[in-house]
Amino acid sequence: MVIVIKNNATEKEISNIIAHLEDEGFKTHRSDGEQRSIIGAIGVKTNFDTRKIKMLDGVADVYRVTAPFKLASRSFKEDNSTIKIKDTIIGGNNISIIAGPCSIESEKQIFHLAKVVAESGVKILRGGAFKPRSSPYSFQGLGIEGLKLIRKAADEFGLLVITEVLQINQIDDVCKYADIIQLGARNMQNFALLKEVGKANKPVMLKRGLSATIEEWLMSAEYILSGGNEDVFLCERGIRTFENYTRNTFDLSAIPVVHERSHLPVFADPSHAVGLRDKIPPMARAAVAAGADGIMIEIHHEPEKALSDGPQALLPEQFSYLMSEMRLIASAIGRSI
Ligand code: PEP
Ligand code: MN
């Protein structure tokens, strides 16, 4: 932590600041520059509230140098993390695509879409069995029946399964039928759930919360990592802003920012970020160009009949065209899909 001292601060104020820092357990290092004095505080604690120092007389500003997240940080691990799931690798040079319906609706639907996914060369099938709906009257998912159906469909076409877990008592079932646990935006700060998936032996895709800063998002990843589960990757899915011509605002800049600060792979989900079918391909292309390690896309062959998120589902032919475009962009930046 660095404390910048006000130009007009008195010696008494400066020694008071130093005394406060030492009382909090920091080692201090004062440096008097030509323009202003700075105090370096060494030994910053994860949860230290910098406002305690900022409020002292004579303090101009306080900067935290060490990020509060440790295991997720680039300083903890310089090389990009990769996650191996059967013969698929998440992260690294390859860009992984996840596709499938918003919800698993029936055996016929999930088999139809699993075939589309496999024929597009995609390795990971998505589909929600437990759905986090804004309304309690909306379709809530098929539950365990849905998990069984998506597993069966994925096995038929040699795919991996990713599906969302909403609460602690669903973790065992999700781990039994899925290859990757999805932790959704609404649960990004469900700390009890984060701790439990931290003990699970399945990789976790952690979506960014609806109004979460990147730091809060990485702190949530830290919960999972500190529980012992090292197989975590992130997914940007849009954040809430004042803009309402799109479902959310797609924060494309989160991709390079996360890459700078963390070694964890970062995916993008333009479907939930934008929410409008025709706006999803351009945003997916942009996410590949921005360096995303993976893209998640919702698809449906009968979107008008979909039980959730029909308006944002790409039709199979639109998806397959998007795949060819994303492949071109990936190869232009030296990556592959
Ligand atoms: C989903 O991917 O099915 C989903 C509900 O997304 P989010 O948590 O990003 O809203
Ligand atoms: Mn959805």
mmCIF file of C-alpha atoms and ligand atoms in Angstrom:
data_model
loop_
_atom_site.group_PDB
_atom_site.id
_atom_site.type_symbol
_atom_site.label_atom_id
_atom_site.label_comp_id
_atom_site.label_asym_id
_atom_site.label_seq_id
_atom_site.Cartn_x
_atom_site.Cartn_y
_atom_site.Cartn_z
ATOM 1 C CA MET A 1 0.000 0.000 0.000
ATOM 2 C CA VAL A 2 1.268 3.444 -0.856
ATOM 3 C CA ILE A 3 0.139 6.530 1.083
ATOM 4 C CA VAL A 4 0.617 9.836 -0.715
ATOM 5 C CA ILE A 5 1.035 12.703 1.727
ATOM 6 C CA LYS A 6 -0.550 16.108 1.126
ATOM 7 C CA ASN A 7 1.914 18.869 0.162
ATOM 8 C CA ASN A 8 0.939 20.977 3.163
ATOM 9 C CA ALA A 9 0.939 18.131 5.724
ATOM 10 C CA THR A 10 2.740 18.873 8.995
ATOM 11 C CA GLU A 11 5.439 16.630 10.505
ATOM 12 C CA LYS A 12 3.010 15.884 13.352
ATOM 13 C CA GLU A 13 0.384 14.632 10.878
ATOM 14 C CA ILE A 14 2.970 12.489 9.090
ATOM 15 C CA SER A 15 4.174 10.848 12.295
ATOM 16 C CA ASN A 16 0.546 10.249 13.276
ATOM 17 C CA ILE A 17 -0.060 8.473 9.928
ATOM 18 C CA ILE A 18 3.035 6.323 10.461
ATOM 19 C CA ALA A 19 1.959 5.479 14.011
ATOM 20 C CA HIS A 20 -1.483 4.412 12.763
ATOM 21 C CA LEU A 21 0.040 2.179 10.095
ATOM 22 C CA GLU A 22 2.401 0.543 12.588
ATOM 23 C CA ASP A 23 -0.484 0.002 15.024
ATOM 24 C CA GLU A 24 -2.252 -1.863 12.205
ATOM 25 C CA GLY A 25 0.796 -4.134 11.880
ATOM 26 C CA PHE A 26 2.433 -2.598 8.798
ATOM 27 C CA LYS A 27 6.125 -1.919 8.355
ATOM 28 C CA THR A 28 6.529 1.597 7.021
ATOM 29 C CA HIS A 29 8.980 3.189 4.658
ATOM 30 C CA ARG A 30 8.969 6.937 4.195
ATOM 31 C CA SER A 31 10.339 8.601 1.137
ATOM 32 C CA ASP A 32 10.499 12.400 0.796
ATOM 33 C CA GLY A 33 10.492 13.343 -2.882
ATOM 34 C CA GLU A 34 10.920 16.790 -4.378
ATOM 35 C CA GLN A 35 7.200 17.179 -4.971
ATOM 36 C CA ARG A 36 5.675 15.194 -2.150
ATOM 37 C CA SER A 37 6.244 12.557 0.500
ATOM 38 C CA ILE A 38 5.109 8.985 0.183
ATOM 39 C CA ILE A 39 4.839 6.278 2.811
ATOM 40 C CA GLY A 40 5.094 2.661 1.740
ATOM 41 C CA ALA A 41 3.182 0.282 4.016
ATOM 42 C CA ILE A 42 4.401 -3.293 3.722
ATOM 43 C CA GLY A 43 2.413 -6.349 4.744
ATOM 44 C CA VAL A 44 -1.028 -5.353 3.494
ATOM 45 C CA LYS A 45 -3.803 -7.698 4.598
ATOM 46 C CA THR A 46 -6.412 -8.988 2.160
ATOM 47 C CA ASN A 47 -9.327 -7.331 3.879
ATOM 48 C CA PHE A 48 -7.653 -4.172 5.076
ATOM 49 C CA ASP A 49 -9.988 -1.219 4.666
ATOM 50 C CA THR A 50 -7.827 1.546 3.174
ATOM 51 C CA ARG A 51 -10.444 4.134 4.211
ATOM 52 C CA LYS A 52 -9.048 3.871 7.758
ATOM 53 C CA ILE A 53 -5.879 5.545 6.485
ATOM 54 C CA LYS A 54 -7.475 7.748 3.844
ATOM 55 C CA MET A 55 -9.457 9.572 6.553
ATOM 56 C CA LEU A 56 -6.359 10.671 8.504
ATOM 57 C CA ASP A 57 -5.246 14.324 8.354
ATOM 58 C CA GLY A 58 -2.423 14.856 5.891
ATOM 59 C CA VAL A 59 -3.302 11.931 3.571
ATOM 60 C CA ALA A 60 -3.848 12.837 -0.101
ATOM 61 C CA ASP A 61 -4.429 9.333 -1.438
ATOM 62 C CA VAL A 62 -3.992 5.646 -0.690
ATOM 63 C CA TYR A 63 -3.203 3.025 -3.313
ATOM 64 C CA ARG A 64 -3.270 -0.677 -2.739
ATOM 65 C CA VAL A 65 -0.327 -2.177 -4.556
ATOM 66 C CA THR A 66 -0.921 -5.813 -3.834
ATOM 67 C CA ALA A 67 -4.189 -7.051 -5.308
ATOM 68 C CA PRO A 68 -6.527 -8.511 -2.658
ATOM 69 C CA PHE A 69 -6.750 -11.699 -4.672
ATOM 70 C CA LYS A 70 -3.624 -13.829 -4.413
ATOM 71 C CA LEU A 71 -4.135 -17.283 -5.918
ATOM 72 C CA ALA A 72 -6.020 -15.788 -8.871
ATOM 73 C CA SER A 73 -3.393 -13.139 -9.525
ATOM 74 C CA ARG A 74 -0.829 -12.928 -12.273
ATOM 75 C CA SER A 75 1.840 -12.227 -9.658
ATOM 76 C CA PHE A 76 1.071 -15.568 -8.019
ATOM 77 C CA LYS A 77 1.324 -17.418 -11.342
ATOM 78 C CA GLU A 78 2.933 -15.785 -14.343
ATOM 79 C CA ASP A 79 1.934 -18.358 -16.962
ATOM 80 C CA ASN A 80 -1.617 -18.712 -18.253
ATOM 81 C CA SER A 81 -3.484 -21.538 -16.560
ATOM 82 C CA THR A 82 -4.917 -24.348 -18.607
ATOM 83 C CA ILE A 83 -7.506 -26.913 -17.564
ATOM 84 C CA LYS A 84 -7.579 -30.388 -19.036
ATOM 85 C CA ILE A 85 -10.968 -32.102 -19.214
ATOM 86 C CA LYS A 86 -10.775 -35.498 -20.897
ATOM 87 C CA ASP A 87 -9.107 -34.606 -24.232
ATOM 88 C CA THR A 88 -10.161 -30.949 -24.238
ATOM 89 C CA ILE A 89 -7.944 -28.166 -22.978
ATOM 90 C CA ILE A 90 -9.409 -24.914 -21.689
ATOM 91 C CA GLY A 91 -7.035 -21.965 -22.032
ATOM 92 C CA GLY A 92 -3.755 -21.853 -23.920
ATOM 93 C CA ASN A 93 -3.694 -21.337 -27.649
ATOM 94 C CA ASN A 94 -6.997 -23.012 -28.309
ATOM 95 C CA ILE A 95 -10.274 -21.077 -28.073
ATOM 96 C CA SER A 96 -12.997 -23.365 -26.683
ATOM 97 C CA ILE A 97 -16.568 -22.978 -27.801
ATOM 98 C CA ILE A 98 -19.516 -23.882 -25.583
ATOM 99 C CA ALA A 99 -22.914 -24.088 -27.262
ATOM 100 C CA GLY A 100 -26.378 -25.375 -26.549
ATOM 101 C CA PRO A 101 -29.785 -24.222 -25.414
ATOM 102 C CA CYS A 102 -30.479 -21.951 -22.486
ATOM 103 C CA SER A 103 -32.543 -24.720 -20.834
ATOM 104 C CA ILE A 104 -32.788 -28.448 -21.343
ATOM 105 C CA GLU A 105 -36.438 -28.785 -22.353
ATOM 106 C CA SER A 106 -36.950 -32.355 -23.564
ATOM 107 C CA GLU A 107 -35.025 -35.384 -24.776
ATOM 108 C CA LYS A 108 -35.856 -34.521 -28.382
ATOM 109 C CA GLN A 109 -34.692 -30.907 -28.016
ATOM 110 C CA ILE A 110 -31.372 -31.643 -26.315
ATOM 111 C CA PHE A 111 -30.514 -34.494 -28.705
ATOM 112 C CA HIS A 112 -31.302 -32.297 -31.702
ATOM 113 C CA LEU A 113 -29.069 -29.505 -30.407
ATOM 114 C CA ALA A 114 -26.277 -31.815 -29.245
ATOM 115 C CA LYS A 115 -26.074 -33.050 -32.844
ATOM 116 C CA VAL A 116 -25.867 -29.453 -34.141
ATOM 117 C CA VAL A 117 -23.126 -28.711 -31.610
ATOM 118 C CA ALA A 118 -21.099 -31.820 -32.503
ATOM 119 C CA GLU A 119 -21.466 -31.232 -36.244
ATOM 120 C CA SER A 120 -20.089 -27.707 -35.816
ATOM 121 C CA GLY A 121 -16.896 -29.145 -34.334
ATOM 122 C CA VAL A 122 -17.749 -27.883 -30.836
ATOM 123 C CA LYS A 123 -16.732 -30.029 -27.855
ATOM 124 C CA ILE A 124 -18.797 -28.611 -24.984
ATOM 125 C CA LEU A 125 -22.584 -28.764 -24.706
ATOM 126 C CA ARG A 126 -24.409 -26.342 -22.434
ATOM 127 C CA GLY A 127 -27.952 -26.491 -21.060
ATOM 128 C CA GLY A 128 -29.525 -25.492 -17.768
ATOM 129 C CA ALA A 129 -31.387 -28.004 -15.616
ATOM 130 C CA PHE A 130 -31.700 -25.626 -12.653
ATOM 131 C CA LYS A 131 -32.620 -22.206 -13.984
ATOM 132 C CA PRO A 132 -32.113 -18.918 -12.112
ATOM 133 C CA ARG A 133 -35.227 -17.107 -13.407
ATOM 134 C CA SER A 134 -36.148 -13.543 -12.520
ATOM 135 C CA SER A 135 -39.757 -14.648 -12.061
ATOM 136 C CA PRO A 136 -40.846 -17.563 -9.868
ATOM 137 C CA TYR A 137 -43.604 -18.206 -12.457
ATOM 138 C CA SER A 138 -41.143 -18.792 -15.310
ATOM 139 C CA PHE A 139 -39.848 -22.239 -16.279
ATOM 140 C CA GLN A 140 -37.455 -23.345 -13.536
ATOM 141 C CA GLY A 141 -35.753 -26.204 -15.401
ATOM 142 C CA LEU A 142 -36.219 -29.971 -15.509
ATOM 143 C CA GLY A 143 -33.926 -30.552 -12.504
ATOM 144 C CA ILE A 144 -32.259 -33.958 -12.190
ATOM 145 C CA GLU A 145 -34.252 -35.283 -15.144
ATOM 146 C CA GLY A 146 -32.645 -32.544 -17.233
ATOM 147 C CA LEU A 147 -29.159 -33.491 -15.992
ATOM 148 C CA LYS A 148 -29.733 -37.091 -17.071
ATOM 149 C CA LEU A 149 -30.951 -35.975 -20.509
ATOM 150 C CA ILE A 150 -28.015 -33.672 -21.229
ATOM 151 C CA ARG A 151 -25.539 -36.368 -20.130
ATOM 152 C CA LYS A 152 -27.185 -38.904 -22.406
ATOM 153 C CA ALA A 153 -27.182 -36.504 -25.362
ATOM 154 C CA ALA A 154 -23.561 -35.483 -24.758
ATOM 155 C CA ASP A 155 -22.427 -39.113 -24.547
ATOM 156 C CA GLU A 156 -24.233 -39.930 -27.773
ATOM 157 C CA PHE A 157 -22.215 -37.224 -29.605
ATOM 158 C CA GLY A 158 -18.936 -37.356 -27.621
ATOM 159 C CA LEU A 159 -19.371 -33.974 -25.932
ATOM 160 C CA LEU A 160 -18.535 -32.521 -22.533
ATOM 161 C CA VAL A 161 -21.371 -31.088 -20.415
ATOM 162 C CA ILE A 162 -21.481 -27.753 -18.620
ATOM 163 C CA THR A 163 -24.507 -26.916 -16.492
ATOM 164 C CA GLU A 164 -25.358 -24.472 -13.746
ATOM 165 C CA VAL A 165 -25.580 -25.207 -10.053
ATOM 166 C CA LEU A 166 -27.873 -22.892 -8.107
ATOM 167 C CA GLN A 167 -27.521 -24.165 -4.577
ATOM 168 C CA ILE A 168 -25.288 -26.303 -2.398
ATOM 169 C CA ASN A 169 -27.550 -29.354 -2.317
ATOM 170 C CA GLN A 170 -27.382 -29.625 -6.136
ATOM 171 C CA ILE A 171 -23.575 -29.885 -6.311
ATOM 172 C CA ASP A 172 -23.364 -33.688 -5.979
ATOM 173 C CA ASP A 173 -25.881 -34.283 -8.749
ATOM 174 C CA VAL A 174 -24.319 -31.717 -11.051
ATOM 175 C CA CYS A 175 -20.881 -33.308 -10.469
ATOM 176 C CA LYS A 176 -22.351 -36.732 -11.197
ATOM 177 C CA TYR A 177 -23.766 -35.774 -14.613
ATOM 178 C CA ALA A 178 -21.660 -32.813 -15.785
ATOM 179 C CA ASP A 179 -17.985 -32.253 -16.630
ATOM 180 C CA ILE A 180 -17.948 -28.553 -15.753
ATOM 181 C CA ILE A 181 -19.899 -26.713 -13.077
ATOM 182 C CA GLN A 182 -21.317 -23.353 -14.129
ATOM 183 C CA LEU A 183 -21.644 -20.760 -11.416
ATOM 184 C CA GLY A 184 -24.038 -18.124 -12.705
ATOM 185 C CA ALA A 185 -24.021 -14.353 -12.527
ATOM 186 C CA ARG A 186 -26.652 -14.241 -9.792
ATOM 187 C CA ASN A 187 -24.594 -16.506 -7.576
ATOM 188 C CA MET A 188 -21.200 -14.917 -8.115
ATOM 189 C CA GLN A 189 -21.264 -13.602 -4.569
ATOM 190 C CA ASN A 190 -23.033 -16.541 -2.960
ATOM 191 C CA PHE A 191 -20.007 -17.170 -0.775
ATOM 192 C CA ALA A 192 -21.363 -20.345 0.809
ATOM 193 C CA LEU A 193 -21.845 -21.851 -2.661
ATOM 194 C CA LEU A 194 -18.397 -20.647 -3.802
ATOM 195 C CA LYS A 195 -16.779 -22.365 -0.808
ATOM 196 C CA GLU A 196 -18.568 -25.625 -1.558
ATOM 197 C CA VAL A 197 -17.656 -25.673 -5.262
ATOM 198 C CA GLY A 198 -14.134 -24.961 -4.041
ATOM 199 C CA LYS A 199 -14.207 -28.468 -2.569
ATOM 200 C CA ALA A 200 -15.690 -30.110 -5.679
ATOM 201 C CA ASN A 201 -13.473 -32.107 -8.000
ATOM 202 C CA LYS A 202 -14.875 -30.636 -11.201
ATOM 203 C CA PRO A 203 -13.737 -27.513 -13.092
ATOM 204 C CA VAL A 204 -15.829 -24.408 -12.489
ATOM 205 C CA MET A 205 -16.812 -21.657 -14.916
ATOM 206 C CA LEU A 206 -17.473 -18.550 -12.838
ATOM 207 C CA LYS A 207 -19.636 -15.953 -14.552
ATOM 208 C CA ARG A 208 -19.294 -12.296 -13.723
ATOM 209 C CA GLY A 209 -22.023 -10.915 -11.451
ATOM 210 C CA LEU A 210 -24.647 -8.570 -12.865
ATOM 211 C CA SER A 211 -23.076 -5.538 -11.223
ATOM 212 C CA ALA A 212 -19.715 -6.889 -10.147
ATOM 213 C CA THR A 213 -16.422 -5.128 -10.612
ATOM 214 C CA ILE A 214 -13.566 -7.164 -12.045
ATOM 215 C CA GLU A 215 -11.935 -7.155 -8.622
ATOM 216 C CA GLU A 216 -15.068 -8.572 -6.965
ATOM 217 C CA TRP A 217 -15.237 -11.213 -9.678
ATOM 218 C CA LEU A 218 -11.606 -12.220 -9.091
ATOM 219 C CA MET A 219 -12.231 -12.283 -5.338
ATOM 220 C CA SER A 220 -15.035 -14.778 -5.969
ATOM 221 C CA ALA A 221 -12.617 -16.892 -8.006
ATOM 222 C CA GLU A 222 -10.280 -16.648 -5.027
ATOM 223 C CA TYR A 223 -12.960 -18.262 -2.836
ATOM 224 C CA ILE A 224 -13.056 -21.298 -5.131
ATOM 225 C CA LEU A 225 -9.275 -21.493 -5.543
ATOM 226 C CA SER A 226 -8.652 -21.144 -1.824
ATOM 227 C CA GLY A 227 -11.004 -24.067 -1.218
ATOM 228 C CA GLY A 228 -8.526 -26.237 -3.126
ATOM 229 C CA ASN A 229 -10.178 -26.311 -6.562
ATOM 230 C CA GLU A 230 -7.579 -24.961 -8.982
ATOM 231 C CA ASP A 231 -9.627 -25.547 -12.123
ATOM 232 C CA VAL A 232 -11.413 -22.242 -12.415
ATOM 233 C CA PHE A 233 -12.101 -20.177 -15.507
ATOM 234 C CA LEU A 234 -14.068 -16.973 -15.848
ATOM 235 C CA CYS A 235 -16.869 -15.823 -18.139
ATOM 236 C CA GLU A 236 -17.803 -12.240 -18.958
ATOM 237 C CA ARG A 237 -21.564 -12.097 -19.594
ATOM 238 C CA GLY A 238 -22.339 -8.407 -19.575
ATOM 239 C CA ILE A 239 -22.959 -6.015 -16.742
ATOM 240 C CA ARG A 240 -25.796 -3.705 -15.759
ATOM 241 C CA THR A 241 -25.485 -0.128 -16.886
ATOM 242 C CA PHE A 242 -27.937 2.660 -17.725
ATOM 243 C CA GLU A 243 -28.104 1.393 -21.315
ATOM 244 C CA ASN A 244 -31.260 -0.549 -22.116
ATOM 245 C CA TYR A 245 -31.167 -1.090 -25.872
ATOM 246 C CA THR A 246 -29.292 -4.294 -25.076
ATOM 247 C CA ARG A 247 -30.035 -6.793 -22.294
ATOM 248 C CA ASN A 248 -26.760 -5.968 -20.532
ATOM 249 C CA THR A 249 -23.658 -4.039 -21.548
ATOM 250 C CA PHE A 250 -20.985 -6.323 -22.890
ATOM 251 C CA ASP A 251 -17.744 -5.381 -21.140
ATOM 252 C CA LEU A 252 -15.297 -6.431 -23.802
ATOM 253 C CA SER A 253 -12.467 -4.648 -22.029
ATOM 254 C CA ALA A 254 -12.787 -7.102 -19.134
ATOM 255 C CA ILE A 255 -11.036 -9.692 -21.315
ATOM 256 C CA PRO A 256 -7.625 -7.977 -21.631
ATOM 257 C CA VAL A 257 -7.947 -6.537 -18.113
ATOM 258 C CA VAL A 258 -8.452 -9.982 -16.575
ATOM 259 C CA HIS A 259 -5.599 -11.342 -18.664
ATOM 260 C CA GLU A 260 -3.314 -8.680 -17.280
ATOM 261 C CA ARG A 261 -4.246 -9.304 -13.654
ATOM 262 C CA SER A 262 -4.961 -13.000 -13.576
ATOM 263 C CA HIS A 263 -3.644 -16.245 -15.006
ATOM 264 C CA LEU A 264 -7.143 -17.749 -15.223
ATOM 265 C CA PRO A 265 -8.702 -18.348 -18.659
ATOM 266 C CA VAL A 266 -11.495 -15.913 -19.506
ATOM 267 C CA PHE A 267 -14.487 -16.712 -21.713
ATOM 268 C CA ALA A 268 -17.164 -14.441 -23.121
ATOM 269 C CA ASP A 269 -20.902 -15.065 -23.323
ATOM 270 C CA PRO A 270 -22.297 -12.586 -25.859
ATOM 271 C CA SER A 271 -25.725 -14.281 -25.714
ATOM 272 C CA HIS A 272 -26.541 -13.111 -22.176
ATOM 273 C CA ALA A 273 -24.466 -9.957 -22.566
ATOM 274 C CA VAL A 274 -26.449 -8.614 -25.506
ATOM 275 C CA GLY A 275 -29.681 -10.623 -25.492
ATOM 276 C CA LEU A 276 -30.534 -9.879 -29.143
ATOM 277 C CA ARG A 277 -30.001 -12.587 -31.765
ATOM 278 C CA ASP A 278 -28.661 -10.352 -34.546
ATOM 279 C CA LYS A 279 -26.189 -8.572 -32.236
ATOM 280 C CA ILE A 280 -24.583 -11.771 -30.965
ATOM 281 C CA PRO A 281 -22.385 -12.707 -33.955
ATOM 282 C CA PRO A 282 -20.615 -9.306 -34.085
ATOM 283 C CA MET A 283 -19.972 -9.409 -30.344
ATOM 284 C CA ALA A 284 -18.750 -13.013 -30.498
ATOM 285 C CA ARG A 285 -16.349 -12.045 -33.278
ATOM 286 C CA ALA A 286 -15.150 -9.079 -31.234
ATOM 287 C CA ALA A 287 -14.594 -11.276 -28.165
ATOM 288 C CA VAL A 288 -12.410 -13.671 -30.169
ATOM 289 C CA ALA A 289 -10.437 -10.704 -31.499
ATOM 290 C CA ALA A 290 -10.093 -9.316 -27.955
ATOM 291 C CA GLY A 291 -8.397 -12.497 -26.784
ATOM 292 C CA ALA A 292 -11.173 -14.505 -25.132
ATOM 293 C CA ASP A 293 -10.119 -18.071 -24.323
ATOM 294 C CA GLY A 294 -13.588 -19.333 -25.081
ATOM 295 C CA ILE A 295 -17.032 -18.277 -26.261
ATOM 296 C CA MET A 296 -20.409 -19.463 -24.961
ATOM 297 C CA ILE A 297 -23.354 -19.232 -27.364
ATOM 298 C CA GLU A 298 -27.000 -20.159 -26.842
ATOM 299 C CA ILE A 299 -28.636 -21.921 -29.778
ATOM 300 C CA HIS A 300 -32.116 -23.290 -30.498
ATOM 301 C CA HIS A 301 -33.727 -24.842 -33.574
ATOM 302 C CA GLU A 302 -37.182 -23.566 -32.566
ATOM 303 C CA PRO A 303 -36.435 -20.374 -30.632
ATOM 304 C CA GLU A 304 -40.068 -19.237 -30.776
ATOM 305 C CA LYS A 305 -40.956 -22.279 -28.677
ATOM 306 C CA ALA A 306 -37.970 -22.059 -26.287
ATOM 307 C CA LEU A 307 -38.872 -22.106 -22.603
ATOM 308 C CA SER A 308 -36.183 -19.504 -21.806
ATOM 309 C CA ASP A 309 -34.082 -16.979 -23.721
ATOM 310 C CA GLY A 310 -35.548 -17.764 -27.168
ATOM 311 C CA PRO A 311 -34.972 -14.212 -28.494
ATOM 312 C CA GLN A 312 -31.227 -14.516 -28.038
ATOM 313 C CA ALA A 313 -30.791 -18.064 -29.368
ATOM 314 C CA LEU A 314 -28.956 -18.397 -32.671
ATOM 315 C CA LEU A 315 -30.498 -20.739 -35.208
ATOM 316 C CA PRO A 316 -28.285 -23.737 -36.074
ATOM 317 C CA GLU A 317 -27.328 -22.295 -39.472
ATOM 318 C CA GLN A 318 -26.480 -18.894 -37.945
ATOM 319 C CA PHE A 319 -24.317 -20.654 -35.385
ATOM 320 C CA SER A 320 -22.496 -22.671 -37.966
ATOM 321 C CA TYR A 321 -21.765 -19.524 -40.011
ATOM 322 C CA LEU A 322 -20.527 -17.766 -36.868
ATOM 323 C CA MET A 323 -18.205 -20.714 -36.201
ATOM 324 C CA SER A 324 -16.571 -20.219 -39.598
ATOM 325 C CA GLU A 325 -16.147 -16.490 -38.934
ATOM 326 C CA MET A 326 -14.686 -17.066 -35.471
ATOM 327 C CA ARG A 327 -12.240 -19.614 -36.910
ATOM 328 C CA LEU A 328 -10.981 -17.028 -39.391
ATOM 329 C CA ILE A 329 -10.480 -14.414 -36.679
ATOM 330 C CA ALA A 330 -8.793 -16.930 -34.391
ATOM 331 C CA SER A 331 -6.297 -17.886 -37.073
ATOM 332 C CA ALA A 332 -5.592 -14.215 -37.825
ATOM 333 C CA ILE A 333 -4.413 -13.790 -34.215
ATOM 334 C CA GLY A 334 -2.466 -17.027 -34.136
ATOM 335 C CA ARG A 335 -5.019 -19.105 -32.262
ATOM 336 C CA SER A 336 -7.263 -21.955 -33.219
ATOM 337 C CA ILE A 337 -10.870 -23.018 -32.649
HETATM 338 C C1 PEP B 1 -26.943 -19.085 -18.278
HETATM 339 O O1 PEP B 1 -25.822 -19.126 -18.810
HETATM 340 O O2 PEP B 1 -27.774 -19.975 -18.448
HETATM 341 C C2 PEP B 1 -27.308 -17.956 -17.399
HETATM 342 C C3 PEP B 1 -28.384 -17.989 -16.632
HETATM 343 O O3 PEP B 1 -26.448 -16.927 -17.485
HETATM 344 P P1 PEP B 1 -26.126 -15.752 -16.412
HETATM 345 O O4 PEP B 1 -25.851 -16.430 -15.093
HETATM 346 O O5 PEP B 1 -24.923 -15.101 -17.011
HETATM 347 O O6 PEP B 1 -27.315 -14.852 -16.383
HETATM 348 MN MN MN B 2 -30.000 -18.217 -21.018
#
